[in-house]
XYZ file of C-alpha atoms in Angstrom:
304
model
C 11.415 1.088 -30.095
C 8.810 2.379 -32.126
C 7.849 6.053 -31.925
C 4.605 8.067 -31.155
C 1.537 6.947 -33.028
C 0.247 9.761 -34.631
C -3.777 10.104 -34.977
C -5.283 11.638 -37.788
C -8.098 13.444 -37.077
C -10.369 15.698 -39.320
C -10.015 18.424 -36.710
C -13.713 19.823 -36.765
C -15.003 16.306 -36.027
C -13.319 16.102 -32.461
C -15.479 16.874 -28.943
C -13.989 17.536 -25.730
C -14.993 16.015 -22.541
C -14.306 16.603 -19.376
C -15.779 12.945 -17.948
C -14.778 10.073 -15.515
C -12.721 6.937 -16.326
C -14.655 4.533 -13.818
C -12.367 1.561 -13.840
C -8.826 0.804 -15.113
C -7.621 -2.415 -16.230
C -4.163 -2.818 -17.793
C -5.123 -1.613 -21.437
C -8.970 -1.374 -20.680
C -9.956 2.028 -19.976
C -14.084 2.519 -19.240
C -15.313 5.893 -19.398
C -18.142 7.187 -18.485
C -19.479 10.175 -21.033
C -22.463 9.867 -23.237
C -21.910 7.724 -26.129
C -23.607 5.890 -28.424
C -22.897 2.865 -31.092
C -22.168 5.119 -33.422
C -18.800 6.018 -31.332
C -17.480 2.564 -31.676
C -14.428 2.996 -33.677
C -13.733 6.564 -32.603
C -10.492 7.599 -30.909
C -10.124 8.853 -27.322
C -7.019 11.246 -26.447
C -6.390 11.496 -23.062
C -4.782 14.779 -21.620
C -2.951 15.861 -18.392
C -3.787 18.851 -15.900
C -1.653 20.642 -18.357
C -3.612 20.229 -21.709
C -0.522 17.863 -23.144
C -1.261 14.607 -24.418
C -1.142 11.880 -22.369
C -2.080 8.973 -24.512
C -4.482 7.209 -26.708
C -7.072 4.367 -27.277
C -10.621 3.064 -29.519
C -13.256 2.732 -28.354
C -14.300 -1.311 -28.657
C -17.857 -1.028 -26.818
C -20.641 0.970 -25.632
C -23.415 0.430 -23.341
C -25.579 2.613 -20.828
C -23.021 5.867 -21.478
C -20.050 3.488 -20.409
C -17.380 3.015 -22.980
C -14.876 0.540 -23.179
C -11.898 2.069 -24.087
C -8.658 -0.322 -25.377
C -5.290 1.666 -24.346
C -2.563 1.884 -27.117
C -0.105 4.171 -26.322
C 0.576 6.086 -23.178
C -2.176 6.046 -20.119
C -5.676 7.505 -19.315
C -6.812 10.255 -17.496
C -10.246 12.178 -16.768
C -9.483 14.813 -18.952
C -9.798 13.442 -22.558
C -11.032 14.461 -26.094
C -13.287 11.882 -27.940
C -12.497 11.893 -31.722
C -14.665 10.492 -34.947
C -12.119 8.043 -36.361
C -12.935 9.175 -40.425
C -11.117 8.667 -43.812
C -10.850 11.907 -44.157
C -7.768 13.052 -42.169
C -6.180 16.998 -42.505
C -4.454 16.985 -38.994
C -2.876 14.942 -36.501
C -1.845 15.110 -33.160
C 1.286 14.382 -31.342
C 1.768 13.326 -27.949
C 4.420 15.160 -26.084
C 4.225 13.992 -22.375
C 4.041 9.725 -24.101
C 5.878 6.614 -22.237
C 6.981 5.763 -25.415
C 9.708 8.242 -25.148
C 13.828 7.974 -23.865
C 13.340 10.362 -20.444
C 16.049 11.853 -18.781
C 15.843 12.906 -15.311
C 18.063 13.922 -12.079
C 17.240 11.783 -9.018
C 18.314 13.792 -5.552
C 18.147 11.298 -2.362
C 18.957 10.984 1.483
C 19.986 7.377 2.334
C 20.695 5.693 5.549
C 22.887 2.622 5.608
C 23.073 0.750 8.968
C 25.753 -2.044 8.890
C 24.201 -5.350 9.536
C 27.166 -7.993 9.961
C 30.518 -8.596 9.042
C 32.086 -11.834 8.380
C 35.348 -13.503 7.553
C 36.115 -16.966 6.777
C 33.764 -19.023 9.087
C 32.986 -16.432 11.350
C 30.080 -13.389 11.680
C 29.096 -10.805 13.348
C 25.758 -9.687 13.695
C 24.409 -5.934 14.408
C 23.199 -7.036 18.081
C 26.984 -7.585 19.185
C 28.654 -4.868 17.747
C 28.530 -3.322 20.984
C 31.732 -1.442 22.830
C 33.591 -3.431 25.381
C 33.418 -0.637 27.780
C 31.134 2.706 28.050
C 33.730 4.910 26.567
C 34.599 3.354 23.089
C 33.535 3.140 19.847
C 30.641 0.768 18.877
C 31.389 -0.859 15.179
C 28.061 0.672 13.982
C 29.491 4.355 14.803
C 32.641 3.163 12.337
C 30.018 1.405 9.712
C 26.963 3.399 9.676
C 26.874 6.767 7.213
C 23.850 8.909 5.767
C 24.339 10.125 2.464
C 23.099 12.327 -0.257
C 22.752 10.478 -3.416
C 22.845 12.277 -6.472
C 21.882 9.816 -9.910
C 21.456 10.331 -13.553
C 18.930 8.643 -15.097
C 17.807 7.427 -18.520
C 14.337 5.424 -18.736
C 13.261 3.381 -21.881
C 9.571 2.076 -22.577
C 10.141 -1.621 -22.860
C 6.229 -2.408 -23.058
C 3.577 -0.188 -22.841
C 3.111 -1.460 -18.498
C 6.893 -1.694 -18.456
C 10.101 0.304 -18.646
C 13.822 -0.130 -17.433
C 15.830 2.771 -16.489
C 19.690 3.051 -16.027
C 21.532 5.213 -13.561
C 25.033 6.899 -13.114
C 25.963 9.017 -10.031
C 27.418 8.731 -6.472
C 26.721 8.986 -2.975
C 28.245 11.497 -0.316
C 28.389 11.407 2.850
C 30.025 14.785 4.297
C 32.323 14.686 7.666
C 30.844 13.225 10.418
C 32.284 13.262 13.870
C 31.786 10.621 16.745
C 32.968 11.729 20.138
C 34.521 8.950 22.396
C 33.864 9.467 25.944
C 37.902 10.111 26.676
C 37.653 12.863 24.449
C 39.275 11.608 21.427
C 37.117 12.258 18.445
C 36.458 9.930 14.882
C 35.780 11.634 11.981
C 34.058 9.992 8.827
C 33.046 10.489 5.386
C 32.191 8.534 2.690
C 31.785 8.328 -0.908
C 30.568 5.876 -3.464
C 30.100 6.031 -7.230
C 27.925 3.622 -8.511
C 25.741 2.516 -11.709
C 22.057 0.997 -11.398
C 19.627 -0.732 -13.306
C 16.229 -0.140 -12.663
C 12.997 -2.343 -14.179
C 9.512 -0.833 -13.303
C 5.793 -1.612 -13.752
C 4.063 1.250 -14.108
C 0.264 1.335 -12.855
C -2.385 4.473 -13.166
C -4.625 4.613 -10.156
C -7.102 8.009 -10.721
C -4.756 9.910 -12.878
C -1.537 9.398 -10.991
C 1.262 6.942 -12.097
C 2.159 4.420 -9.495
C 5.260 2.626 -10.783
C 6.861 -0.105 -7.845
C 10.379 -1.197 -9.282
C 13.214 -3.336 -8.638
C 16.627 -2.396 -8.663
C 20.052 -3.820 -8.364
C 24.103 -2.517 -9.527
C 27.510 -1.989 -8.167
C 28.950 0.742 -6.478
C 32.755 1.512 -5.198
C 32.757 1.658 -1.590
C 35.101 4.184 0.030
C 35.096 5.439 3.398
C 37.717 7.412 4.855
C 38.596 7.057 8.509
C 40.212 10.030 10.968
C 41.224 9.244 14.338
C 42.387 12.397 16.761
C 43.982 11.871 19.836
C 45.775 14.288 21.941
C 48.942 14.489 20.434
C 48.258 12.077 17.177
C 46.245 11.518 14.058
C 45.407 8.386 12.182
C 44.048 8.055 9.060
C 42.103 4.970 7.278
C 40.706 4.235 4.284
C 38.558 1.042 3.708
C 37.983 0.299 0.057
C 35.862 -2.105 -1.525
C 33.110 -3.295 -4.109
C 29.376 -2.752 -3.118
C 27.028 -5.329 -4.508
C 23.332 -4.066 -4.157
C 19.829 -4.543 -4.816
C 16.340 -3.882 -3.638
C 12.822 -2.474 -4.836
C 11.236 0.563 -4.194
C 7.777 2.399 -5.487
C 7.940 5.327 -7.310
C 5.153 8.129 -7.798
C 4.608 10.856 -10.452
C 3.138 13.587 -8.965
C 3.059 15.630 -12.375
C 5.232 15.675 -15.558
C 8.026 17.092 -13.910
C 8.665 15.858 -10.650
C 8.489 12.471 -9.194
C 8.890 11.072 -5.314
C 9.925 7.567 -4.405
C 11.261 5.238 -1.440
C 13.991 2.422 -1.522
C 15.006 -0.249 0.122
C 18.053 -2.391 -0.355
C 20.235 -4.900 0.766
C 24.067 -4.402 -0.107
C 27.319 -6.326 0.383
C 30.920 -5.327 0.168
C 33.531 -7.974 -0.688
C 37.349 -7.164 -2.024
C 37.916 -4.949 0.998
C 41.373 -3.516 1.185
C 42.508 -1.303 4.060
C 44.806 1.769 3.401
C 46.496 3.899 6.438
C 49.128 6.494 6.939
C 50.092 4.681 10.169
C 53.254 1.921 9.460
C 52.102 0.278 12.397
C 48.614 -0.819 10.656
C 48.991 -3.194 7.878
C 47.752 -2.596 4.983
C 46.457 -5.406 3.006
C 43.786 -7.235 1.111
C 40.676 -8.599 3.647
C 39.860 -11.235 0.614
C 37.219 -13.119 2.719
C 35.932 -10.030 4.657
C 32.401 -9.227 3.517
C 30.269 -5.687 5.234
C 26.630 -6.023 4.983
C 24.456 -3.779 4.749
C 20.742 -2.290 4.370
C 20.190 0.916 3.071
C 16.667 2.648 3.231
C 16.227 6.008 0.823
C 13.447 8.980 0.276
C 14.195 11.565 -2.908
C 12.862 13.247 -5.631
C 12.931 12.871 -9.557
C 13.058 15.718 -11.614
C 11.937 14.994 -15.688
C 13.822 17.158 -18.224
């Protein structure tokens, strides 16, 4: 991966302008600002909110006070600093805030994951039937179904300068949850799942904000711990297994520091094994067993 261009400038030659990028193309960037002929060559520095470099391109064409701008590093905003491309360079300027970076951020989400079937062998269940026999027990959903707090690590590398790939280490928490049966005897849940991603994302600039829709795929290890209370007893359950997932989501950069997005994924988990304190469940290994799931999420990206 190659590093941040730096532009050498002779620093008294360089204008500021405050002007309006009128169309965005991939790497073609027109401005509007008044130029002539003469400017074909120079350099054109775009800058954030914040004053910090953004990213870079030359200026390929002129006509009528439009510019055609060609993008090589970073991404275009309104705020930008038009600079006479000379011989004579004494300074240059280095962009801070540039794609063309290693980024490291923290990624805090809330996730719900509703259970869509289970099968074994030849046979499924779908969502629609997972319905008590009778008013007063538990549906399978109430078992399957968790919200969680997901809490990722993430590292995202430029590949191009439209696309990067991020990868992610963390887990997912679910605290205790209780479910009531109508008898009175009570279920209590949790759930927790640590997991490594790999993300792949395009990333487009719409009037100064960064748009970047993404797909995303990994493997997590499912664990959910089960706690049934009755009046005199208490059972406990764990159901273990591997969590196959992938989806796509959007992502949006709001500034250089935080980030929101939205998921949505798809998820199965196979290699199920059942654990329980009770001798008079058997524990074993549900080889053909497969949970489904889909798993919507909302959070927020913070840049380091």
């Amino acid at each position: 991966m190659k590093s941040m261009y730096s532009i050498a400038i002779l620093a008294v030659l360089s204008t500021a302008a405050y002007g309006q990028v009128v169309k965005r193309n991939g790497d073609k960037v027109v401005i509007k600002n008044s130029v002539s002929p003469s400017s074909i060559g120079h350099k054109v520095i775009f800058k954030d909110q914040d004053g910090l470099n953004q990213g870079y391109g030359t200026i390929q064409r002129v006509k009528n006070n439009l510019a055609l701008v060609k993008l090589e590093q970073g991404m275009s905003s309104n705020n930008y600093r038009i600079i006479s491309s000379t011989n004579n360079v004494s300074a240059e300027i280095e962009n801070k805030n540039s794609q063309d970076k290693i980024k490291f951020s923290l990624n805090a989400a809330f996730s719900i994951s509703n259970i869509q079937e289970i099968s074994e062998g030849n046979e499924t269940l779908k969502r629609k039937n997972m319905k008590a026999d009778d008013e007063d027990g538990y549906n399978i959903t109430d078992i399957y179904d968790h919200k969680s707090i997901d809490i990722l690590g993430e590292i995202q590398i430029p590949l191009t300068q439209s696309f990067s790939t991020s990868s992610f280490a963390g887990l997912s928490i679910s605290p205790s949850d209780t479910v009531v049966e109508g008898d009175g005897y009570k279920m209590k849940k949790s759930y927790l799942e640590p997991k490594v991603l790999q993300k792949v994302s395009y990333n487009i600039e719409n009037n100064g904000i960064l748009f970047s829709p993404y797909v995303i795929g990994g493997v997590g290890l499912y664990n959910k711990k089960l706690e049934f209370i009755g009046d005199s007893t208490t059972v406990d359950m764990t159901l273990q297994g591997i969590n196959l997932q992938g989806g796509a989501g959007l992502n949006v950069k709001l500034n250089n520091l935080v980030e929101i997005f939205g998921e949505y994924r798809l998820s199965q988990v196979s290699k199920l094994k059942v654990k329980s304190d009770d001798t008079s469940i058997e524990e074993n290994d549900l080889d053909n067993a497969k949970i489904n799931y889909s798993n919507l999420s909302i959070g927020l990206k913070y840049n380091f």
